[in-house]
mmCIF file of C-alpha atoms and ligand atoms in Angstrom:
data_model
loop_
_atom_site.group_PDB
_atom_site.id
_atom_site.type_symbol
_atom_site.label_atom_id
_atom_site.label_comp_id
_atom_site.label_asym_id
_atom_site.label_seq_id
_atom_site.Cartn_x
_atom_site.Cartn_y
_atom_site.Cartn_z
ATOM 1 C CA MET T 1 -0.004 0.005 -0.019
ATOM 2 C CA ASN T 2 1.397 3.439 -0.848
ATOM 3 C CA ALA T 3 1.089 6.491 1.442
ATOM 4 C CA VAL T 4 -1.869 7.927 -0.384
ATOM 5 C CA GLU T 5 -3.885 4.744 -0.092
ATOM 6 C CA GLU T 6 -2.855 4.195 3.534
ATOM 7 C CA PHE T 7 -3.680 7.673 4.838
ATOM 8 C CA THR T 8 -6.643 8.582 2.575
ATOM 9 C CA ALA T 9 -8.529 5.881 4.426
ATOM 10 C CA ILE T 10 -8.533 7.849 7.643
ATOM 11 C CA GLY T 11 -10.083 10.996 5.998
ATOM 12 C CA PRO T 12 -13.456 10.474 7.708
ATOM 13 C CA LEU T 13 -11.817 10.230 11.152
ATOM 14 C CA LEU T 14 -10.094 13.578 10.909
ATOM 15 C CA PRO T 15 -11.271 16.793 12.640
ATOM 16 C CA ASP T 16 -13.382 18.981 10.302
ATOM 17 C CA ASP T 17 -10.874 21.829 10.369
ATOM 18 C CA MET T 18 -7.960 19.772 9.247
ATOM 19 C CA ARG T 19 -7.079 19.318 5.559
ATOM 20 C CA LEU T 20 -4.693 16.429 4.692
ATOM 21 C CA TYR T 21 -1.915 16.508 2.137
ATOM 22 C CA ILE T 22 -0.267 13.186 1.556
ATOM 23 C CA ARG T 23 3.207 12.891 0.033
ATOM 24 C CA GLU T 24 5.114 9.751 -0.825
ATOM 25 C CA GLU T 25 8.373 11.689 -0.546
ATOM 26 C CA ILE T 26 9.228 15.253 0.495
ATOM 27 C CA ASP T 27 12.242 17.166 1.703
ATOM 28 C CA SER T 28 10.760 17.931 5.070
ATOM 29 C CA THR T 29 7.072 18.086 6.058
ATOM 30 C CA ASN T 30 7.875 21.249 8.052
ATOM 31 C CA ASP T 31 9.198 22.859 4.882
ATOM 32 C CA GLU T 32 6.164 21.779 2.873
ATOM 33 C CA VAL T 33 3.789 23.233 5.480
ATOM 34 C CA ARG T 34 5.813 26.486 5.515
ATOM 35 C CA ARG T 35 5.466 26.669 1.747
ATOM 36 C CA LEU T 36 1.689 26.007 1.983
ATOM 37 C CA ALA T 37 1.497 28.724 4.689
ATOM 38 C CA GLU T 38 3.331 31.163 2.524
ATOM 39 C CA ALA T 39 0.943 30.324 -0.347
ATOM 40 C CA GLY T 40 -1.998 31.210 1.912
ATOM 41 C CA ALA T 41 -3.134 27.800 3.165
ATOM 42 C CA ALA T 42 -5.633 27.938 6.065
ATOM 43 C CA ASP T 43 -5.138 26.873 9.708
ATOM 44 C CA GLY T 44 -5.321 23.121 10.000
ATOM 45 C CA ALA T 45 -3.427 22.035 6.883
ATOM 46 C CA VAL T 46 -1.567 18.803 7.591
ATOM 47 C CA VAL T 47 1.250 17.297 5.525
ATOM 48 C CA ILE T 48 2.281 13.701 6.074
ATOM 49 C CA ALA T 49 5.052 11.981 4.092
ATOM 50 C CA ASN T 50 6.159 8.441 3.928
ATOM 51 C CA ARG T 51 9.797 9.489 3.392
ATOM 52 C CA GLN T 52 11.628 12.724 4.163
ATOM 53 C CA THR T 53 14.851 13.352 2.321
ATOM 54 C CA SER T 54 15.872 16.270 4.637
ATOM 55 C CA GLY T 55 13.877 15.621 7.802
ATOM 56 C CA ARG T 56 15.296 17.713 10.646
ATOM 57 C CA GLY T 57 15.168 17.778 14.401
ATOM 58 C CA ARG T 58 16.032 20.557 16.839
ATOM 59 C CA ARG T 59 19.427 22.283 16.746
ATOM 60 C CA GLY T 60 19.691 21.415 13.015
ATOM 61 C CA ALA T 61 20.134 17.710 13.629
ATOM 62 C CA ALA T 62 18.925 15.276 10.945
ATOM 63 C CA TRP T 63 15.776 13.373 11.688
ATOM 64 C CA VAL T 64 15.807 10.049 9.929
ATOM 65 C CA CYS T 65 12.888 7.640 10.098
ATOM 66 C CA PRO T 66 12.450 4.429 8.093
ATOM 67 C CA PRO T 67 9.761 4.833 5.381
ATOM 68 C CA GLY T 68 6.573 2.942 6.217
ATOM 69 C CA GLU T 69 7.413 2.562 9.866
ATOM 70 C CA ALA T 70 7.406 5.864 11.653
ATOM 71 C CA LEU T 71 5.067 8.846 11.301
ATOM 72 C CA ALA T 72 6.481 12.164 10.005
ATOM 73 C CA PHE T 73 3.963 14.989 9.683
ATOM 74 C CA SER T 74 3.432 18.696 10.245
ATOM 75 C CA VAL T 75 0.407 20.836 11.036
ATOM 76 C CA LEU T 76 -0.158 24.425 10.167
ATOM 77 C CA ALA T 77 -1.508 26.613 12.917
ATOM 78 C CA ARG T 78 -2.603 30.241 12.652
ATOM 79 C CA PRO T 79 -3.289 30.812 16.330
ATOM 80 C CA ALA T 80 -5.579 33.589 17.442
ATOM 81 C CA GLU T 81 -3.519 33.934 20.598
ATOM 82 C CA PRO T 82 -0.537 36.309 20.742
ATOM 83 C CA ALA T 83 2.843 35.044 19.442
ATOM 84 C CA GLY T 84 4.261 34.958 22.940
ATOM 85 C CA LEU T 85 2.012 32.027 23.657
ATOM 86 C CA TRP T 86 2.906 30.008 20.568
ATOM 87 C CA PRO T 87 5.770 28.047 22.217
ATOM 88 C CA ARG T 88 3.032 26.333 24.220
ATOM 89 C CA LEU T 89 2.063 24.501 21.064
ATOM 90 C CA ALA T 90 5.130 22.257 21.677
ATOM 91 C CA LEU T 91 3.541 21.177 24.963
ATOM 92 C CA ALA T 92 0.181 20.637 23.188
ATOM 93 C CA ALA T 93 1.787 18.480 20.484
ATOM 94 C CA GLY T 94 3.747 16.276 22.992
ATOM 95 C CA LEU T 95 0.570 15.855 25.032
ATOM 96 C CA ALA T 96 -1.560 14.935 22.029
ATOM 97 C CA VAL T 97 1.001 12.217 21.098
ATOM 98 C CA ALA T 98 1.198 10.925 24.598
ATOM 99 C CA GLU T 99 -2.576 10.688 24.892
ATOM 100 C CA ALA T 100 -2.856 8.838 21.586
ATOM 101 C CA LEU T 101 -0.090 6.362 22.475
ATOM 102 C CA GLU T 102 -1.702 5.687 25.883
ATOM 103 C CA LEU T 103 -4.651 4.109 24.038
ATOM 104 C CA HIS T 104 -2.272 1.330 23.220
ATOM 105 C CA GLY T 105 -1.659 0.588 26.869
ATOM 106 C CA VAL T 106 1.703 2.239 27.324
ATOM 107 C CA THR T 107 2.647 4.832 29.937
ATOM 108 C CA ALA T 108 3.827 7.899 27.958
ATOM 109 C CA GLY T 109 5.710 10.679 29.698
ATOM 110 C CA ILE T 110 6.484 14.209 28.517
ATOM 111 C CA LYS T 111 10.110 15.326 28.609
ATOM 112 C CA TRP T 112 9.667 19.092 28.666
ATOM 113 C CA PRO T 113 9.449 20.778 26.385
ATOM 114 C CA ASN T 114 9.372 18.696 23.212
ATOM 115 C CA ASP T 115 9.808 14.986 23.600
ATOM 116 C CA VAL T 116 7.606 12.005 24.464
ATOM 117 C CA TRP T 117 9.272 9.236 26.390
ATOM 118 C CA ILE T 118 8.324 5.710 27.331
ATOM 119 C CA ASP T 119 10.405 4.200 30.183
ATOM 120 C CA GLY T 120 13.307 6.625 29.651
ATOM 121 C CA ARG T 121 13.414 6.195 25.902
ATOM 122 C CA LYS T 122 12.358 8.689 23.304
ATOM 123 C CA ILE T 123 9.463 7.760 21.090
ATOM 124 C CA CYS T 124 8.496 11.047 19.646
ATOM 125 C CA GLY T 125 10.163 14.447 18.907
ATOM 126 C CA VAL T 126 8.405 17.736 18.123
ATOM 127 C CA LEU T 127 9.812 20.633 16.137
ATOM 128 C CA VAL T 128 7.849 23.850 16.369
ATOM 129 C CA GLU T 129 8.864 26.610 13.883
ATOM 130 C CA SER T 130 7.221 30.027 13.694
ATOM 131 C CA GLY T 131 6.758 32.395 10.745
ATOM 132 C CA GLY T 132 5.324 35.907 10.983
ATOM 133 C CA HIS T 133 1.636 34.788 10.956
ATOM 134 C CA HIS T 134 1.833 31.037 11.334
ATOM 135 C CA VAL T 135 3.307 28.164 13.240
ATOM 136 C CA VAL T 136 4.485 24.873 11.883
ATOM 137 C CA ILE T 137 4.123 21.932 14.356
ATOM 138 C CA GLY T 138 6.365 19.077 13.136
ATOM 139 C CA ILE T 139 5.954 15.718 14.782
ATOM 140 C CA GLY T 140 7.956 12.465 14.337
ATOM 141 C CA VAL T 141 6.670 9.330 16.102
ATOM 142 C CA ASN T 142 8.356 5.935 16.121
ATOM 143 C CA VAL T 143 5.322 3.712 15.560
ATOM 144 C CA ASN T 144 6.373 0.428 13.861
ATOM 145 C CA VAL T 145 10.111 0.689 14.061
ATOM 146 C CA ALA T 146 11.232 -2.876 14.839
ATOM 147 C CA GLU T 147 14.947 -2.161 15.420
ATOM 148 C CA PHE T 148 17.057 0.955 15.938
ATOM 149 C CA PRO T 149 20.695 1.360 14.952
ATOM 150 C CA ALA T 150 23.104 0.406 17.746
ATOM 151 C CA GLU T 151 23.838 4.029 18.718
ATOM 152 C CA LEU T 152 20.124 4.687 19.327
ATOM 153 C CA ALA T 153 19.107 1.376 20.840
ATOM 154 C CA ASP T 154 19.479 2.637 24.430
ATOM 155 C CA SER T 155 17.778 5.939 23.974
ATOM 156 C CA ALA T 156 14.984 5.304 21.493
ATOM 157 C CA THR T 157 11.855 3.154 21.411
ATOM 158 C CA SER T 158 8.811 2.549 19.300
ATOM 159 C CA LEU T 159 5.220 1.564 19.864
ATOM 160 C CA TRP T 160 5.871 -1.837 18.326
ATOM 161 C CA LEU T 161 8.807 -2.483 20.668
ATOM 162 C CA GLU T 162 6.699 -1.407 23.655
ATOM 163 C CA THR T 163 3.579 -3.393 22.840
ATOM 164 C CA GLY T 164 5.244 -6.329 21.144
ATOM 165 C CA GLU T 165 3.169 -6.085 17.976
ATOM 166 C CA PRO T 166 2.894 -3.866 14.967
ATOM 167 C CA VAL T 167 0.132 -1.261 15.166
ATOM 168 C CA ASP T 168 -2.075 0.539 12.641
ATOM 169 C CA ARG T 169 0.087 3.553 11.759
ATOM 170 C CA ALA T 170 -2.692 5.452 10.095
ATOM 171 C CA GLY T 171 -4.959 4.888 13.088
ATOM 172 C CA VAL T 172 -2.338 6.279 15.449
ATOM 173 C CA PHE T 173 -1.933 9.300 13.125
ATOM 174 C CA ALA T 174 -5.671 9.991 13.145
ATOM 175 C CA GLU T 175 -5.842 9.779 16.938
ATOM 176 C CA ILE T 176 -2.904 12.161 17.363
ATOM 177 C CA LEU T 177 -4.594 14.662 15.066
ATOM 178 C CA ARG T 178 -7.921 14.399 16.969
ATOM 179 C CA ARG T 179 -6.078 15.042 20.283
ATOM 180 C CA LEU T 180 -3.987 17.790 18.809
ATOM 181 C CA ASP T 181 -7.059 19.517 17.467
ATOM 182 C CA VAL T 182 -8.273 19.841 21.056
ATOM 183 C CA ARG T 183 -4.994 20.590 22.784
ATOM 184 C CA ARG T 184 -3.688 23.154 20.261
ATOM 185 C CA HIS T 185 -6.639 25.383 21.147
ATOM 186 C CA GLN T 186 -5.764 25.344 24.828
ATOM 187 C CA ILE T 187 -2.750 27.645 24.711
ATOM 188 C CA GLY T 188 -4.746 30.707 25.824
ATOM 189 C CA VAL T 189 -7.562 30.933 28.433
ATOM 190 C CA ASP T 190 -7.832 27.153 28.722
ATOM 191 C CA PHE T 191 -4.093 26.653 29.286
ATOM 192 C CA PRO T 192 -4.666 25.347 32.878
ATOM 193 C CA LEU T 193 -6.382 22.305 31.312
ATOM 194 C CA LEU T 194 -3.397 21.605 29.039
ATOM 195 C CA LEU T 195 -0.975 22.291 31.901
ATOM 196 C CA ASP T 196 -2.645 19.800 34.336
ATOM 197 C CA ALA T 197 -2.399 17.069 31.686
ATOM 198 C CA VAL T 198 1.240 17.849 30.914
ATOM 199 C CA ARG T 199 2.279 18.130 34.541
ATOM 200 C CA SER T 200 0.840 14.751 35.364
ATOM 201 C CA ARG T 201 3.095 13.257 32.663
ATOM 202 C CA CYS T 202 6.254 15.322 33.221
ATOM 203 C CA VAL T 203 9.143 12.865 33.519
ATOM 204 C CA LEU T 204 11.561 15.524 34.841
ATOM 205 C CA THR T 205 9.659 16.546 37.946
ATOM 206 C CA GLY T 206 11.536 15.458 41.049
ATOM 207 C CA ARG T 207 14.655 14.584 39.132
ATOM 208 C CA ARG T 208 18.080 16.226 39.036
ATOM 209 C CA ILE T 209 18.630 17.495 35.535
ATOM 210 C CA ARG T 210 21.102 19.480 33.429
ATOM 211 C CA LEU T 211 20.183 21.699 30.506
ATOM 212 C CA MET T 212 21.424 24.370 28.260
ATOM 213 C CA SER T 213 19.374 27.587 28.731
ATOM 214 C CA ALA T 214 19.704 31.018 27.202
ATOM 215 C CA ASP T 215 21.878 31.895 30.226
ATOM 216 C CA GLY T 216 24.149 28.913 29.768
ATOM 217 C CA LEU T 217 24.513 25.481 31.363
ATOM 218 C CA ARG T 218 22.244 24.878 34.365
ATOM 219 C CA GLU T 219 22.069 21.966 36.745
ATOM 220 C CA GLY T 220 19.507 21.562 39.481
ATOM 221 C CA PHE T 221 16.444 19.845 40.802
ATOM 222 C CA CYS T 222 13.300 20.022 38.696
ATOM 223 C CA GLU T 223 10.359 21.320 40.764
ATOM 224 C CA GLY T 224 7.866 20.892 37.948
ATOM 225 C CA ILE T 225 6.258 23.138 35.396
ATOM 226 C CA GLY T 226 5.112 26.727 36.179
ATOM 227 C CA THR T 227 1.838 28.414 35.306
ATOM 228 C CA GLY T 228 3.151 29.705 32.023
ATOM 229 C CA GLY T 229 4.543 26.376 30.862
ATOM 230 C CA GLU T 230 8.093 27.151 31.937
ATOM 231 C CA LEU T 231 10.352 24.610 33.709
ATOM 232 C CA LEU T 232 10.941 25.271 37.420
ATOM 233 C CA LEU T 233 14.528 24.533 38.317
ATOM 234 C CA SER T 234 15.928 24.738 41.835
ATOM 235 C CA VAL T 235 19.641 25.680 41.573
ATOM 236 C CA ASP T 236 21.532 25.936 44.871
ATOM 237 C CA GLY T 237 18.327 26.790 46.751
ATOM 238 C CA ARG T 238 17.232 29.486 44.272
ATOM 239 C CA LEU T 239 14.226 28.860 41.925
ATOM 240 C CA GLU T 240 14.887 29.606 38.301
ATOM 241 C CA ARG T 241 12.198 29.753 35.581
ATOM 242 C CA ILE T 242 13.514 28.236 32.367
ATOM 243 C CA LEU T 243 11.502 29.457 29.324
ATOM 244 C CA GLN T 244 13.525 27.585 26.663
ATOM 245 C CA ALA T 245 16.251 24.997 26.831
ATOM 246 C CA ASP T 246 18.137 22.435 24.798
ATOM 247 C CA GLU T 247 19.902 19.266 25.683
ATOM 248 C CA VAL T 248 17.774 18.603 28.784
ATOM 249 C CA ARG T 249 19.185 15.578 30.462
ATOM 250 C CA VAL T 250 18.366 13.616 33.666
ATOM 251 C CA VAL T 251 21.632 13.281 35.632
ATOM 252 C CA GLU T 252 20.487 10.848 38.337
HETATM 253 C C1 BTN Q 301 13.587 16.528 17.678
HETATM 254 O O1 BTN Q 301 13.333 15.733 18.549
HETATM 255 O O2 BTN Q 301 14.707 16.957 17.478
HETATM 256 C C2 BTN Q 301 12.437 16.983 16.834
HETATM 257 C C3 BTN Q 301 12.184 16.007 15.697
HETATM 258 C C4 BTN Q 301 11.046 16.459 14.792
HETATM 259 C C5 BTN Q 301 10.941 15.589 13.586
HETATM 260 C C6 BTN Q 301 9.714 15.849 12.790
HETATM 261 S S1 BTN Q 301 9.321 14.636 11.543
HETATM 262 C C7 BTN Q 301 8.175 15.675 10.828
HETATM 263 C C8 BTN Q 301 8.649 17.043 10.849
HETATM 264 N N1 BTN Q 301 9.495 17.358 9.676
HETATM 265 C C9 BTN Q 301 10.754 17.594 9.991
HETATM 266 O O3 BTN Q 301 11.640 17.815 9.199
HETATM 267 N N2 BTN Q 301 10.909 17.484 11.321
HETATM 268 C C10 BTN Q 301 9.693 17.178 11.965
#
Protein backbone atom coordinates (compact mmCIF):
# COMPACT_ATOMS: atom_id res chain seq x y z
CA MET A 1 0.00 0.00 0.00
CA ASN A 2 1.39 3.44 -0.82
CA ALA A 3 1.09 6.46 1.46
CA VAL A 4 -1.88 7.93 -0.40
CA GLU A 5 -3.88 4.71 -0.07
CA GLU A 6 -2.83 4.21 3.54
CA PHE A 7 -3.66 7.68 4.81
CA THR A 8 -6.62 8.59 2.57
CA ALA A 9 -8.56 5.89 4.38
CA ILE A 10 -8.54 7.88 7.63
CA GLY A 11 -10.10 10.98 6.03
CA PRO A 12 -13.49 10.47 7.69
CA LEU A 13 -11.81 10.20 11.11
CA LEU A 14 -10.10 13.59 10.91
CA PRO A 15 -11.29 16.78 12.61
CA ASP A 16 -13.39 18.97 10.29
CA ASP A 17 -10.92 21.85 10.36
CA MET A 18 -7.96 19.76 9.23
CA ARG A 19 -7.08 19.31 5.58
CA LEU A 20 -4.71 16.46 4.75
CA TYR A 21 -1.93 16.55 2.12
CA ILE A 22 -0.25 13.17 1.56
CA ARG A 23 3.21 12.92 0.01
CA GLU A 24 5.13 9.74 -0.79
CA GLU A 25 8.41 11.67 -0.54
CA ILE A 26 9.22 15.23 0.48
CA ASP A 27 12.26 17.15 1.70
CA SER A 28 10.73 17.93 5.10
CA THR A 29 7.06 18.08 6.07
CA ASN A 30 7.87 21.24 8.07
CA ASP A 31 9.21 22.86 4.90
CA GLU A 32 6.18 21.76 2.90
CA VAL A 33 3.78 23.21 5.47
CA ARG A 34 5.78 26.45 5.53
CA ARG A 35 5.46 26.65 1.74
CA LEU A 36 1.71 26.01 2.00
CA ALA A 37 1.45 28.71 4.67
CA GLU A 38 3.32 31.20 2.51
CA ALA A 39 0.94 30.35 -0.36
CA GLY A 40 -2.01 31.22 1.91
CA ALA A 41 -3.15 27.80 3.19
CA ALA A 42 -5.62 27.91 6.05
CA ASP A 43 -5.11 26.91 9.66
CA GLY A 44 -5.32 23.12 10.00
CA ALA A 45 -3.42 22.05 6.87
CA VAL A 46 -1.55 18.80 7.59
CA VAL A 47 1.25 17.28 5.53
CA ILE A 48 2.28 13.67 6.07
CA ALA A 49 5.08 12.00 4.13
CA ASN A 50 6.16 8.41 3.90
CA ARG A 51 9.76 9.49 3.41
CA GLN A 52 11.61 12.74 4.19
CA THR A 53 14.87 13.37 2.34
CA SER A 54 15.87 16.27 4.63
CA GLY A 55 13.89 15.65 7.80
CA ARG A 56 15.30 17.68 10.66
CA GLY A 57 15.17 17.79 14.39
CA ARG A 58 16.03 20.54 16.82
CA ARG A 59 19.42 22.27 16.73
CA GLY A 60 19.67 21.44 13.02
CA ALA A 61 20.13 17.72 13.63
CA ALA A 62 18.95 15.31 10.94
CA TRP A 63 15.76 13.38 11.69
CA VAL A 64 15.80 10.04 9.94
CA CYS A 65 12.88 7.64 10.07
CA PRO A 66 12.48 4.44 8.11
CA PRO A 67 9.77 4.81 5.42
CA GLY A 68 6.57 2.96 6.18
CA GLU A 69 7.40 2.52 9.87
CA ALA A 70 7.38 5.86 11.65
CA LEU A 71 5.07 8.87 11.32
CA ALA A 72 6.48 12.18 10.03
CA PHE A 73 3.98 14.98 9.68
CA SER A 74 3.45 18.70 10.24
CA VAL A 75 0.43 20.82 11.05
CA LEU A 76 -0.14 24.45 10.14
CA ALA A 77 -1.51 26.62 12.94
CA ARG A 78 -2.58 30.22 12.65
CA PRO A 79 -3.30 30.81 16.33
CA ALA A 80 -5.61 33.59 17.45
CA GLU A 81 -3.50 33.92 20.60
CA PRO A 82 -0.51 36.31 20.79
CA ALA A 83 2.82 35.03 19.42
CA GLY A 84 4.28 34.98 22.94
CA LEU A 85 2.02 32.00 23.67
CA TRP A 86 2.89 30.01 20.56
CA PRO A 87 5.76 28.05 22.20
CA ARG A 88 3.03 26.36 24.25
CA LEU A 89 2.09 24.50 21.07
CA ALA A 90 5.12 22.24 21.66
CA LEU A 91 3.54 21.12 24.94
CA ALA A 92 0.19 20.66 23.19
CA ALA A 93 1.80 18.49 20.51
CA GLY A 94 3.72 16.28 22.96
CA LEU A 95 0.59 15.85 25.04
CA ALA A 96 -1.54 14.93 22.02
CA VAL A 97 0.98 12.23 21.08
CA ALA A 98 1.21 10.92 24.64
CA GLU A 99 -2.58 10.69 24.89
CA ALA A 100 -2.84 8.84 21.58
CA LEU A 101 -0.08 6.38 22.52
CA GLU A 102 -1.69 5.67 25.88
CA LEU A 103 -4.66 4.15 24.04
CA HIS A 104 -2.26 1.30 23.23
CA GLY A 105 -1.68 0.54 26.90
CA VAL A 106 1.71 2.24 27.33
CA THR A 107 2.64 4.86 29.93
CA ALA A 108 3.84 7.87 27.98
CA GLY A 109 5.73 10.69 29.68
CA ILE A 110 6.50 14.21 28.50
CA LYS A 111 10.10 15.31 28.62
CA TRP A 112 9.70 19.09 28.71
CA PRO A 113 9.42 20.78 26.36
CA ASN A 114 9.39 18.67 23.20
CA ASP A 115 9.80 14.95 23.61
CA VAL A 116 7.62 12.01 24.49
CA TRP A 117 9.29 9.22 26.41
CA ILE A 118 8.35 5.71 27.35
CA ASP A 119 10.38 4.21 30.17
CA GLY A 120 13.30 6.62 29.69
CA ARG A 121 13.43 6.18 25.91
CA LYS A 122 12.36 8.68 23.28
CA ILE A 123 9.42 7.71 21.08
CA CYS A 124 8.51 11.11 19.65
CA GLY A 125 10.16 14.44 18.88
CA VAL A 126 8.44 17.75 18.15
CA LEU A 127 9.84 20.64 16.14
CA VAL A 128 7.84 23.87 16.32
CA GLU A 129 8.86 26.61 13.87
CA SER A 130 7.22 30.02 13.68
CA GLY A 131 6.74 32.37 10.75
CA GLY A 132 5.32 35.87 10.97
CA HIS A 133 1.69 34.79 10.98
CA HIS A 134 1.83 31.06 11.35
CA VAL A 135 3.35 28.18 13.27
CA VAL A 136 4.47 24.83 11.89
CA ILE A 137 4.12 21.95 14.34
CA GLY A 138 6.34 19.09 13.15
CA ILE A 139 5.96 15.69 14.77
CA GLY A 140 7.94 12.49 14.35
CA VAL A 141 6.70 9.32 16.08
CA ASN A 142 8.35 5.91 16.12
CA VAL A 143 5.34 3.70 15.56
CA ASN A 144 6.36 0.45 13.84
CA VAL A 145 10.14 0.72 14.07
CA ALA A 146 11.22 -2.86 14.85
CA GLU A 147 14.91 -2.15 15.40
CA PHE A 148 17.08 0.93 15.93
CA PRO A 149 20.71 1.35 14.93
CA ALA A 150 23.10 0.40 17.74
CA GLU A 151 23.84 4.02 18.68
CA LEU A 152 20.12 4.68 19.34
CA ALA A 153 19.13 1.34 20.84
CA ASP A 154 19.45 2.56 24.46
CA SER A 155 17.79 5.93 23.96
CA ALA A 156 14.96 5.32 21.46
CA THR A 157 11.88 3.15 21.41
CA SER A 158 8.79 2.54 19.30
CA LEU A 159 5.20 1.57 19.87
CA TRP A 160 5.89 -1.82 18.32
CA LEU A 161 8.82 -2.47 20.66
CA GLU A 162 6.74 -1.41 23.66
CA THR A 163 3.59 -3.39 22.84
CA GLY A 164 5.25 -6.36 21.16
CA GLU A 165 3.20 -6.09 17.99
CA PRO A 166 2.88 -3.84 14.94
CA VAL A 167 0.10 -1.26 15.19
CA ASP A 168 -2.08 0.52 12.65
CA ARG A 169 0.10 3.53 11.75
CA ALA A 170 -2.73 5.47 10.10
CA GLY A 171 -4.97 4.89 13.11
CA VAL A 172 -2.32 6.29 15.47
CA PHE A 173 -1.92 9.29 13.15
CA ALA A 174 -5.68 9.98 13.14
CA GLU A 175 -5.84 9.76 16.93
CA ILE A 176 -2.91 12.16 17.36
CA LEU A 177 -4.60 14.68 15.05
CA ARG A 178 -7.88 14.39 16.96
CA ARG A 179 -6.09 15.03 20.26
CA LEU A 180 -3.99 17.82 18.79
CA ASP A 181 -7.07 19.53 17.46
CA VAL A 182 -8.30 19.85 21.06
CA ARG A 183 -4.99 20.59 22.77
CA ARG A 184 -3.70 23.16 20.28
CA HIS A 185 -6.65 25.37 21.15
CA GLN A 186 -5.75 25.33 24.84
CA ILE A 187 -2.74 27.67 24.74
CA GLY A 188 -4.79 30.70 25.82
CA VAL A 189 -7.53 30.92 28.45
CA ASP A 190 -7.83 27.13 28.67
CA PHE A 191 -4.10 26.68 29.29
CA PRO A 192 -4.66 25.34 32.85
CA LEU A 193 -6.39 22.30 31.29
CA LEU A 194 -3.41 21.64 29.05
CA LEU A 195 -0.99 22.28 31.89
CA ASP A 196 -2.63 19.82 34.29
CA ALA A 197 -2.39 17.05 31.71
CA VAL A 198 1.24 17.88 30.91
CA ARG A 199 2.27 18.15 34.56
CA SER A 200 0.86 14.73 35.38
CA ARG A 201 3.08 13.24 32.64
CA CYS A 202 6.24 15.31 33.22
CA VAL A 203 9.16 12.88 33.53
CA LEU A 204 11.57 15.55 34.80
CA THR A 205 9.66 16.58 37.94
CA GLY A 206 11.51 15.46 41.05
CA ARG A 207 14.66 14.59 39.13
CA ARG A 208 18.09 16.20 39.04
CA ILE A 209 18.60 17.54 35.53
CA ARG A 210 21.11 19.45 33.42
CA LEU A 211 20.18 21.70 30.51
CA MET A 212 21.44 24.41 28.24
CA SER A 213 19.35 27.57 28.75
CA ALA A 214 19.66 31.04 27.23
CA ASP A 215 21.86 31.87 30.25
CA GLY A 216 24.15 28.88 29.78
CA LEU A 217 24.52 25.47 31.35
CA ARG A 218 22.26 24.88 34.35
CA GLU A 219 22.05 21.94 36.73
CA GLY A 220 19.52 21.56 39.48
CA PHE A 221 16.42 19.86 40.82
CA CYS A 222 13.30 20.03 38.69
CA GLU A 223 10.37 21.32 40.76
CA GLY A 224 7.85 20.93 37.95
CA ILE A 225 6.25 23.18 35.36
CA GLY A 226 5.13 26.73 36.17
CA THR A 227 1.82 28.39 35.31
CA GLY A 228 3.17 29.71 32.01
CA GLY A 229 4.54 26.34 30.90
CA GLU A 230 8.11 27.17 31.97
CA LEU A 231 10.34 24.64 33.72
CA LEU A 232 10.95 25.29 37.41
CA LEU A 233 14.54 24.52 38.34
CA SER A 234 15.94 24.78 41.82
CA VAL A 235 19.64 25.68 41.59
CA ASP A 236 21.54 25.95 44.89
CA GLY A 237 18.31 26.77 46.74
CA ARG A 238 17.22 29.44 44.26
CA LEU A 239 14.23 28.86 41.93
CA GLU A 240 14.90 29.59 38.26
CA ARG A 241 12.20 29.75 35.59
CA ILE A 242 13.49 28.23 32.37
CA LEU A 243 11.54 29.44 29.34
CA GLN A 244 13.52 27.61 26.68
CA ALA A 245 16.24 25.02 26.83
CA ASP A 246 18.13 22.47 24.79
CA GLU A 247 19.88 19.27 25.69
CA VAL A 248 17.76 18.61 28.76
CA ARG A 249 19.18 15.56 30.52
CA VAL A 250 18.37 13.65 33.66
CA VAL A 251 21.62 13.31 35.61
CA GLU A 252 20.53 10.85 38.30
C1 LIG B 1 13.57 16.51 17.69
O1 LIG B 1 13.33 15.72 18.59
O2 LIG B 1 14.72 16.94 17.49
C2 LIG B 1 12.43 16.98 16.82
C3 LIG B 1 12.18 16.03 15.70
C4 LIG B 1 11.05 16.46 14.78
C5 LIG B 1 10.93 15.57 13.56
C6 LIG B 1 9.70 15.87 12.76
S1 LIG B 1 9.37 14.63 11.55
C7 LIG B 1 8.15 15.65 10.84
C8 LIG B 1 8.66 17.06 10.86
N1 LIG B 1 9.47 17.34 9.69
C9 LIG B 1 10.74 17.55 9.99
O3 LIG B 1 11.65 17.81 9.16
N2 LIG B 1 10.93 17.46 11.31
C10 LIG B 1 9.69 17.19 12.00
